[in-house]
Coordinates of C-alpha atoms and ligand atoms in Angstrom, one line a residue:
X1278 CA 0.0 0.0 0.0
X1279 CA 1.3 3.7 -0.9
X1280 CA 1.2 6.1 1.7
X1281 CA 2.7 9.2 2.8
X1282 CA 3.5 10.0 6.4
X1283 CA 2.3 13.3 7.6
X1284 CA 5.4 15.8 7.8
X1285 CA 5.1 18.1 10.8
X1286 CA 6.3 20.5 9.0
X1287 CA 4.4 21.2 6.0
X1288 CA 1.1 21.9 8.1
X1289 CA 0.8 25.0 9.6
X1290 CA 0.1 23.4 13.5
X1291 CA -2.6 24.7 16.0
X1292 CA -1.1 25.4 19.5
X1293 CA -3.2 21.9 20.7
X1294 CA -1.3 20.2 18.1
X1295 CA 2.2 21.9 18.8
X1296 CA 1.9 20.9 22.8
X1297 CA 1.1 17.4 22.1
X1298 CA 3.5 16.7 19.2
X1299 CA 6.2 18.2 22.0
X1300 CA 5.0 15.3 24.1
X1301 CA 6.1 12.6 21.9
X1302 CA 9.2 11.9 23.5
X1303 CA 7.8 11.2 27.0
X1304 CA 4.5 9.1 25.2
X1305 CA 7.3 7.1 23.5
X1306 CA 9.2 6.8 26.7
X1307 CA 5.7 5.5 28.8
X1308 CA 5.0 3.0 26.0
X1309 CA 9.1 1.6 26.1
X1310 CA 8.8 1.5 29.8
X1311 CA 5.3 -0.5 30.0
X1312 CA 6.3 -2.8 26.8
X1313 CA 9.6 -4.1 29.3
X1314 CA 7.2 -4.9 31.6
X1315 CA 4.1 -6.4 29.8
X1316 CA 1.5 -8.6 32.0
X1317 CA -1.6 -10.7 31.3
X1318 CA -5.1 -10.2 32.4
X1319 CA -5.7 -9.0 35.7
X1320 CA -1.9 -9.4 36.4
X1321 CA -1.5 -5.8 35.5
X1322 CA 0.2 -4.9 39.0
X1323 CA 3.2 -3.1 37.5
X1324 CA 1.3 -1.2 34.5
X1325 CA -1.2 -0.3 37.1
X1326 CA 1.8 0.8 39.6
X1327 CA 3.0 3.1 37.0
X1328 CA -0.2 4.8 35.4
X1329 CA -1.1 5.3 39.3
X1330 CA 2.1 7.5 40.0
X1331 CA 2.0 9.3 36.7
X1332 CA -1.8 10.4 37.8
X1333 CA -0.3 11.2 40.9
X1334 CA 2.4 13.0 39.8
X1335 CA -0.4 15.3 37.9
X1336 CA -2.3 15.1 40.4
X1337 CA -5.5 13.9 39.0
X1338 CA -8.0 12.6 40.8
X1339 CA -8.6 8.7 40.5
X1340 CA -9.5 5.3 41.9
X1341 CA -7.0 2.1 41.4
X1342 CA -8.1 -1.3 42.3
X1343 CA -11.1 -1.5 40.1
X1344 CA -11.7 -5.4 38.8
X1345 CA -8.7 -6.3 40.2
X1346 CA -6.5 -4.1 38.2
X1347 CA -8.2 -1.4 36.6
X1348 CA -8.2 2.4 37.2
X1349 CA -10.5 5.2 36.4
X1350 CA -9.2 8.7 36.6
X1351 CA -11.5 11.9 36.3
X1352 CA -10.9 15.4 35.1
X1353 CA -12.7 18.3 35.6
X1354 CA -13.3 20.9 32.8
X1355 CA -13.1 24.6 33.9
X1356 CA -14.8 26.3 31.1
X1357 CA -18.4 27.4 31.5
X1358 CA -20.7 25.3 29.8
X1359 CA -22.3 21.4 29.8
X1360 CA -22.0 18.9 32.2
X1361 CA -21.6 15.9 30.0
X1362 CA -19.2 12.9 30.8
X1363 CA -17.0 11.6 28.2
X1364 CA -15.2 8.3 29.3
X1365 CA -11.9 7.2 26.8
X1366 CA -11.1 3.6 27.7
X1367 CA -7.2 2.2 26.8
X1368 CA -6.5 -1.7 27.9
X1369 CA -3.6 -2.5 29.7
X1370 CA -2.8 -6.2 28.9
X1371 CA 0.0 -8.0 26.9
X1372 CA -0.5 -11.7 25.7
X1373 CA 1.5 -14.8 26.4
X1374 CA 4.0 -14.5 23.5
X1375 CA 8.0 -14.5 23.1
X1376 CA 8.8 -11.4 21.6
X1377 CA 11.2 -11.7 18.7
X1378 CA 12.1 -8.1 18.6
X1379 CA 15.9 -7.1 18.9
X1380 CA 15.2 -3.6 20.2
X1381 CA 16.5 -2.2 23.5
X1382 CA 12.8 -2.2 24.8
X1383 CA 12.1 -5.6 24.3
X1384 CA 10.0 -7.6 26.8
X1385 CA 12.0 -8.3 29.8
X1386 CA 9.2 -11.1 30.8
X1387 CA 9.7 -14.2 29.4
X1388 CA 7.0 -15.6 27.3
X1389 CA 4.6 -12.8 27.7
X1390 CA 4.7 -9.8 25.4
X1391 CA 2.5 -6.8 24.2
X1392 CA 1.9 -7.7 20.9
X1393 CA -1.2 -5.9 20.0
X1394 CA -0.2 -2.5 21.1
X1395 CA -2.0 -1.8 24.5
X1396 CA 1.4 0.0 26.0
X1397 CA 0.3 2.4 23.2
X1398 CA -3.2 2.6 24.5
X1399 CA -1.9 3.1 28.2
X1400 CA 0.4 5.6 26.7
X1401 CA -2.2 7.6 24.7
X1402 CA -4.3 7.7 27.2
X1403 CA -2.0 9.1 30.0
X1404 CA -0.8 11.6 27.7
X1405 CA -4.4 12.7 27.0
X1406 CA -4.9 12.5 31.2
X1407 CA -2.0 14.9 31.4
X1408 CA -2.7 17.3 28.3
X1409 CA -6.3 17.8 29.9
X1410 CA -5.1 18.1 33.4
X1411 CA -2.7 21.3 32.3
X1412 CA -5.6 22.6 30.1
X1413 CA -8.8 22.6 32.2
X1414 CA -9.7 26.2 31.4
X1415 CA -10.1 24.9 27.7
X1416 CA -13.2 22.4 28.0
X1417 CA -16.7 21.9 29.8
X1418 CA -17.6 19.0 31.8
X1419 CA -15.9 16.4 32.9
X1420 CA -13.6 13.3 31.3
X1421 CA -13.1 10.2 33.1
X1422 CA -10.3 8.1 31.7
X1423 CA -10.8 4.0 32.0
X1424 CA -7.4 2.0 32.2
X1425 CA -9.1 -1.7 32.0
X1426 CA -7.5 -4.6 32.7
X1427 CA -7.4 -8.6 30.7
X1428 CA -9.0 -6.9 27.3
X1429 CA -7.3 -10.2 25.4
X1430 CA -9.3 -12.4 28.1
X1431 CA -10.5 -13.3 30.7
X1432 CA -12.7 -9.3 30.1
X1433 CA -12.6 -6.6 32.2
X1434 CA -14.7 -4.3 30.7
X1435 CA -17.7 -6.1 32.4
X1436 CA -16.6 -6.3 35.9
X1437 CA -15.3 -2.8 35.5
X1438 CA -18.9 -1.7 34.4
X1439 CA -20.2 -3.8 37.0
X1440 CA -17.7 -2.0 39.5
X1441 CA -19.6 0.9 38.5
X1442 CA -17.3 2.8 36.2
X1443 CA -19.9 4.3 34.0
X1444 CA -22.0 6.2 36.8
X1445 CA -21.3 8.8 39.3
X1446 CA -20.9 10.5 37.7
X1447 CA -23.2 9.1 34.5
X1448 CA -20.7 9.1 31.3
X1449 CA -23.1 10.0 28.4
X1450 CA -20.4 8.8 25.6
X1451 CA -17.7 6.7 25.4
X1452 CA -14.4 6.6 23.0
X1453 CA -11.5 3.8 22.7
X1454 CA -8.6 3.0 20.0
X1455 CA -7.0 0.4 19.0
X1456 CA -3.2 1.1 16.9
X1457 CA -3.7 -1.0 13.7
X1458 CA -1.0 -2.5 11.7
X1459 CA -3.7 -2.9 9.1
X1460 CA -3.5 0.2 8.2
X1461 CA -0.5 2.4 7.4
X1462 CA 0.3 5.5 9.9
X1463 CA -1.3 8.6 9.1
X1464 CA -5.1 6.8 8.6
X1465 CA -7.8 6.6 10.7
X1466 CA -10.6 4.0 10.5
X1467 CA -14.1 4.4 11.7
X1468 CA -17.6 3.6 11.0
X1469 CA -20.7 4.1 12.4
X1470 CA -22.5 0.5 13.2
X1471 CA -20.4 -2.9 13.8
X1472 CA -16.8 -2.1 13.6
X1473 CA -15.5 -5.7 15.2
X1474 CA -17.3 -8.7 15.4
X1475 CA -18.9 -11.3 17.8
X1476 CA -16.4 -13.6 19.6
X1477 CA -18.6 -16.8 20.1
X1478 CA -16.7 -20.1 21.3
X1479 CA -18.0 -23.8 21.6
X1480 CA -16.5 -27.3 22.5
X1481 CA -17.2 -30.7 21.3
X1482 CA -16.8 -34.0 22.1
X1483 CA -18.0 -36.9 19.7
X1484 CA -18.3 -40.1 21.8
X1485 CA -18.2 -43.4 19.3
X1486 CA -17.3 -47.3 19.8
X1487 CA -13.5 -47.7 19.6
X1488 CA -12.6 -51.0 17.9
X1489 CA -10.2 -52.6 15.6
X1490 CA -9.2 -50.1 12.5
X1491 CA -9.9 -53.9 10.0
X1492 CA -13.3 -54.0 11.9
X1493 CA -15.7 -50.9 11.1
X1494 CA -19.2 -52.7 11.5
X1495 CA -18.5 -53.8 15.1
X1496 CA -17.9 -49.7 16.1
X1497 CA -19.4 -46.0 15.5
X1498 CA -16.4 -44.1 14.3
X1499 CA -15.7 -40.7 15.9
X1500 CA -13.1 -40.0 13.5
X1501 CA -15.8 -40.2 10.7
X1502 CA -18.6 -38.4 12.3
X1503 CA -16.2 -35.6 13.7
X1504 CA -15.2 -35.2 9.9
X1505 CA -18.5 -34.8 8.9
X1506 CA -19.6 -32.3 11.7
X1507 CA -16.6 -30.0 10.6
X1508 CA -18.0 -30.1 6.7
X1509 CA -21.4 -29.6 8.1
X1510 CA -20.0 -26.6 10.3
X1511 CA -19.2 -24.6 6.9
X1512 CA -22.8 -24.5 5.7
X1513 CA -24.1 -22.5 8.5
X1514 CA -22.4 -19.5 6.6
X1515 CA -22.6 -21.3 3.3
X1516 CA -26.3 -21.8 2.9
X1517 CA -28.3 -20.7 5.9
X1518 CA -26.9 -17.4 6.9
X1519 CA -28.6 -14.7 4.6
X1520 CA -25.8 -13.9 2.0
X1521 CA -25.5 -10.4 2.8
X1522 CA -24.4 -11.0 6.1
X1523 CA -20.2 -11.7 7.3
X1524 CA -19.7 -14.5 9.8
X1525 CA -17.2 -16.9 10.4
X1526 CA -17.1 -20.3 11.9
X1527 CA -13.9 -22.1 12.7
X1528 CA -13.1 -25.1 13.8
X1529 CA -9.1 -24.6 15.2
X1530 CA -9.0 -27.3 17.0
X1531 CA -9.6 -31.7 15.9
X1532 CA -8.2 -34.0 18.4
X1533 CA -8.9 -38.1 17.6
X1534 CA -7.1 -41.5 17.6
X1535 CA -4.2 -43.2 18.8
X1536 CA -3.2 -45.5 15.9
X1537 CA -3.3 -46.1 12.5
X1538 CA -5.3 -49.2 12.8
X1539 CA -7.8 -48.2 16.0
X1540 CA -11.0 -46.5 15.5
X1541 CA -11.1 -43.6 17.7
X1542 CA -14.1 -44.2 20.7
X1543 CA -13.8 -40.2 21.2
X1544 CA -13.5 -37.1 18.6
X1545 CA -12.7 -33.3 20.4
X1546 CA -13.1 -30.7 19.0
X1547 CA -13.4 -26.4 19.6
X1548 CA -13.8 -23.8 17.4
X1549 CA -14.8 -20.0 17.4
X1550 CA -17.8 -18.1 15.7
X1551 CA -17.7 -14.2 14.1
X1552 CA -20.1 -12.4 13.0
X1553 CA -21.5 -8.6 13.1
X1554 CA -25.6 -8.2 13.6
X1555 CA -26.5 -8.2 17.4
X1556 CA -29.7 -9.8 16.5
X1557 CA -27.8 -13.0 15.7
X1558 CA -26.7 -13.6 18.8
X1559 CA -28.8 -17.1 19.5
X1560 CA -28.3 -18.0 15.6
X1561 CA -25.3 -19.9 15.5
X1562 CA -25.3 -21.9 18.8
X1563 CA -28.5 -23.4 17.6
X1564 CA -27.7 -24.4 14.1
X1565 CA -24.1 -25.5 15.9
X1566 CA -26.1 -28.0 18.5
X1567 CA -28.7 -28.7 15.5
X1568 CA -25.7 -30.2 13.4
X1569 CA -23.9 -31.9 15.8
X1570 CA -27.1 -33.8 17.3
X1571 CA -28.1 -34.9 14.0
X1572 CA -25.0 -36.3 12.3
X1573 CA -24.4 -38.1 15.7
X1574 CA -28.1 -39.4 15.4
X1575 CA -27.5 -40.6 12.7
X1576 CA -24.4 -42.7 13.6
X1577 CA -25.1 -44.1 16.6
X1578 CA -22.8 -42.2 18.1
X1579 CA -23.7 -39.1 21.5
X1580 CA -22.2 -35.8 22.3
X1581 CA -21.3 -33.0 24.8
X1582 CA -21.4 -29.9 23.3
X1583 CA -20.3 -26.4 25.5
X1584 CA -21.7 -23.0 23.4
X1585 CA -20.9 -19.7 25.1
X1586 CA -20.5 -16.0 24.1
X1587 CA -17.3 -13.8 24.9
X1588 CA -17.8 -10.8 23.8
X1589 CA -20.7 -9.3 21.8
X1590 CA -20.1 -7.2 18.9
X1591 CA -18.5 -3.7 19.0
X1592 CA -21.2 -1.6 17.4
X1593 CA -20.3 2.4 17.2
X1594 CA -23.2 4.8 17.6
X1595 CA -23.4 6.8 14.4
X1596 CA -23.5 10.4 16.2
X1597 CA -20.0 9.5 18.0
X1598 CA -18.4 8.0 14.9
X1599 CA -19.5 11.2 12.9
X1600 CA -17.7 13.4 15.9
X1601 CA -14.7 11.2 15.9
X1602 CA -14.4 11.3 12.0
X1603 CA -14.7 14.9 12.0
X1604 CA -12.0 15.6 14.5
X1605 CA -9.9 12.7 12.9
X1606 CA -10.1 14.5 9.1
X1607 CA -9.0 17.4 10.6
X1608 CA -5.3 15.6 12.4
X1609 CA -5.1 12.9 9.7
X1610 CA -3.4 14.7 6.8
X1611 CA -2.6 12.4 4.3
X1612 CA -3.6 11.2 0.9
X1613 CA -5.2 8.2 2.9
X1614 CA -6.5 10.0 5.5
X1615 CA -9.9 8.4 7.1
X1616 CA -10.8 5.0 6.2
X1617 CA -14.7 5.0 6.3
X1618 CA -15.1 1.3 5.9
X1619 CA -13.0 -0.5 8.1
X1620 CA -14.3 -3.4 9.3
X1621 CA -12.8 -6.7 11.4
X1622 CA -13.8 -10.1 12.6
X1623 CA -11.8 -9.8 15.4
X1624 CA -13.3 -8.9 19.1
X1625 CA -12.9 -6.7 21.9
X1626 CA -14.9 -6.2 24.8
X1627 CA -15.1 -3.0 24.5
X1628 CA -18.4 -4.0 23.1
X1629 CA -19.7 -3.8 26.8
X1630 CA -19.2 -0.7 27.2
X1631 CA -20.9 -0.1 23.9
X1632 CA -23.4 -1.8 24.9
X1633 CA -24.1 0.4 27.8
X1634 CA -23.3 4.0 26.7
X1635 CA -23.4 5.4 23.3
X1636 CA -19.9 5.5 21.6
X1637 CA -17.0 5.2 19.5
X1638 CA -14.2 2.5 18.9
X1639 CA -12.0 3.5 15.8
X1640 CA -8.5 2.2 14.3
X1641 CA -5.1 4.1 14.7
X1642 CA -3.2 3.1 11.6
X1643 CA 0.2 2.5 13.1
X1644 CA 1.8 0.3 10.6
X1645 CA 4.7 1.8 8.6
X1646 CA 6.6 -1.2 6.2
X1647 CA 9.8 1.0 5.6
X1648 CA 10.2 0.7 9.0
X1649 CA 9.9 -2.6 8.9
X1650 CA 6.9 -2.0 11.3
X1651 CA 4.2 -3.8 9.9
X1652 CA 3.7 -7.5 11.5
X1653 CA 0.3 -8.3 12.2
X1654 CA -0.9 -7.8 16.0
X1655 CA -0.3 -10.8 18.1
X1656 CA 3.0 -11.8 16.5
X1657 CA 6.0 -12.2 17.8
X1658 CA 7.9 -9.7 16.1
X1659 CA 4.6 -6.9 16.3
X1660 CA 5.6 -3.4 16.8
X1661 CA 4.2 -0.4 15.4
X1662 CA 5.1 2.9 14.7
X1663 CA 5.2 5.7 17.8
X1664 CA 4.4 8.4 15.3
X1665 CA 0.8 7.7 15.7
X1666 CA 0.4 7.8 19.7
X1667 CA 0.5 12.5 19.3
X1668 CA -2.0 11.8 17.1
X1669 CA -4.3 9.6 19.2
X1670 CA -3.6 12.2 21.9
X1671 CA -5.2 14.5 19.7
X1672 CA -7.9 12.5 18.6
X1673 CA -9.0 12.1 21.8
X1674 CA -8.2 15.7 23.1
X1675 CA -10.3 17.0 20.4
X1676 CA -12.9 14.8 20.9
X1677 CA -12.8 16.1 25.0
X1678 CA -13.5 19.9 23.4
X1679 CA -16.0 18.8 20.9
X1680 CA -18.2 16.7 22.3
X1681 CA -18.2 18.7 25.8
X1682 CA -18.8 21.8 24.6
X1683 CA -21.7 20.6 22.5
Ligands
LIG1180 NI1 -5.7 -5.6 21.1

């Protein structure tokens, strides 16, 4: 993909912009210093430890502890005017990955990494705490900034809603980013409507009649009905789900057997199911059971099937996608610019918040290829470009002063 990478110099910068491009060296430093230490869900003791003492340092008013790890900090505006509530919400957790990186920030804990980017988040989001806590005269209302634990799983953004996050006071909208090494630095992407999908997960186990592999009519073969389950799988999206809607189903996972000349008395199997439309959300688990109980019937053979729902989808309310998407056309300056379209299968629980408060989850490209910064999240050699955490300041800053003041 061509792309040009917005020179600082050849716009004529605001004073907002100036100050937070001026913080780029510290933004970078926050992120180097969380991505040496990255931790998994609800183990974010040292990332919370350090946002804690930055607020602190600033102090701004907050509340640590929150599901587990978590931490909400709130800032006043001084300006006459509205008394809306605007929460931004940045995850903190790495995944359990050896990073492949040779660069002096590397993960200093073994097998664990950040590999999607969420020391960026943390360190957007503290630089957005800090801009707003030295410019209070310059919005109404107030901000409260969620730092949420375990996005990559178990989920923290329900126990932090159920903590209470989103009240006292009442946030009316809600913003998040994710960087995206899926699309080059210097682009936004946001949408109004589904902008990730569904994360829907199920289990299965075939149980058969092992026997000898030379002796087929004295058994019921797992291996065969599993293998016929997982082609049945694919019509779901195939031939029942209305064309014009995206899903996935996957099976990742086919356990059987022993020995080439055993048949297998038990088939396991797990998968994972994507799609966007909330209204599908009992769609899939039934034509999953539905499938597997008849193909089994009709061996012979019995199951145990586990369905369950992770996260629902992230759906953007069209108001707060218009008011990111006019503050990001204004920062984004590049022949790219704003990606209206933008759309993945993958999850976030972010969706809960969604869910809950209207709002806004958008992509940061951060990807840069002549940097050799463009690995796809959750690899081990993912790293993305620091350019792009000024401008998710700004985003975010600008979305503060818009929406507030409205
Ligand atoms: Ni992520």
């Amino acid at each position: 993909m061509v792309f040009t990478v917005p020179n600082p110099n050849s716009v004529n910068l605001s004073q907002v912009r100036l100050e937070i491009r001026n913080l780029q060296s510290q933004l970078v430093a926050w992120r180097r210093k969380l991505h040496q230490k990255p931790e998994l869900g609800f183990q974010e003791r040292i990332t919370a430890d350090f946002i804690a003492s930055k607020l602190r340092e600033w102090q701004i008013d907050h509340q640590t502890n929150i599901a587990e790890t978590g931490i909400v900090a709130t800032i006043k505006g001084s300006k006459e005017g509205s008394n809306k509530v605007l929460a931004i919400r940045a995850d903190m957790d790495a995944l359990p990955i050896q990073e492949e990186n040779e660069v002096p920030y590397r993960s200093q804990h073994d097998g664990k990494m950040h590999a999607c980017g969420h020391d960026g988040h943390v360190a957007i989001a503290l630089g957005t705490a800090y801009y707003l806590s030295q410019h209070q005269q310059a919005f109404t209302g107030t901000v409260k900034i969620i730092f949420q634990p375990a996005e990559e799983g178990p989920g923290g953004a329900k126990p932090m809603i159920e903590a209470g996050v989103l009240h006292n006071p009442d946030v009316d909208a809600i913003v998040g980013l994710h960087l995206w090494n899926n699309l080059p630095l210097g682009t936004v992407g946001v949408r109004e409507g589904a902008l990730m999908a569904a994360v829907e997960c199920f289990r299965c186990t075939i149980l058969g009649k092992g026997g000898h592999g030379a002796m087929p009519d004295q058994t019921i073969d797992s291996v065969l009905v599993a293998s016929q389950i997982v082609n049945a799988l694919q019509t779901i999206v195939a031939r029942n789900l209305n064309p014009l809607d995206s899903a996935v189903v996957t099976v990742g996972e086919l356990h059987a057997g022993t020995a080439h000349n055993i048949i297998a008395d038990t088939a396991r199997m797990s998968g994972t199911v994507r799609y966007f439309k909330p209204e599908l959300e009992n769609y899939f688990g039934n034509r999953i059971e539905a499938i597997v109980a008849g193909i089994c019937q009709s061996h012979g053979a019995k199951y145990e099937l586990d369905y369950w729902r992770l996260y629902p989808p992230t759906v953007n309310d069209s108001a707060i996608a218009e008011l990111v998407r006019s503050v990001a056309t204004q920062i984004v300056e590049t022949p790219v610019g704003v990606v209206p379209e933008c759309q993945t299968m993958g999850g976030e629980d972010m969706a809960f918040f969604l869910q809950q408060v209207p709002g806004c989850y958008f992509f940061l490209g951060a990807a840069n290829p002549e940097k050799d910064l463009a690995y796809p999240h959750h690899h081990p050699r993912f790293d993305f470009d620091e350019t792009a955490l000024p401008m998710g300041v700004e985003i975010f800053v600008r979305c503060v002063e818009k929406f507030l003041d409205n």
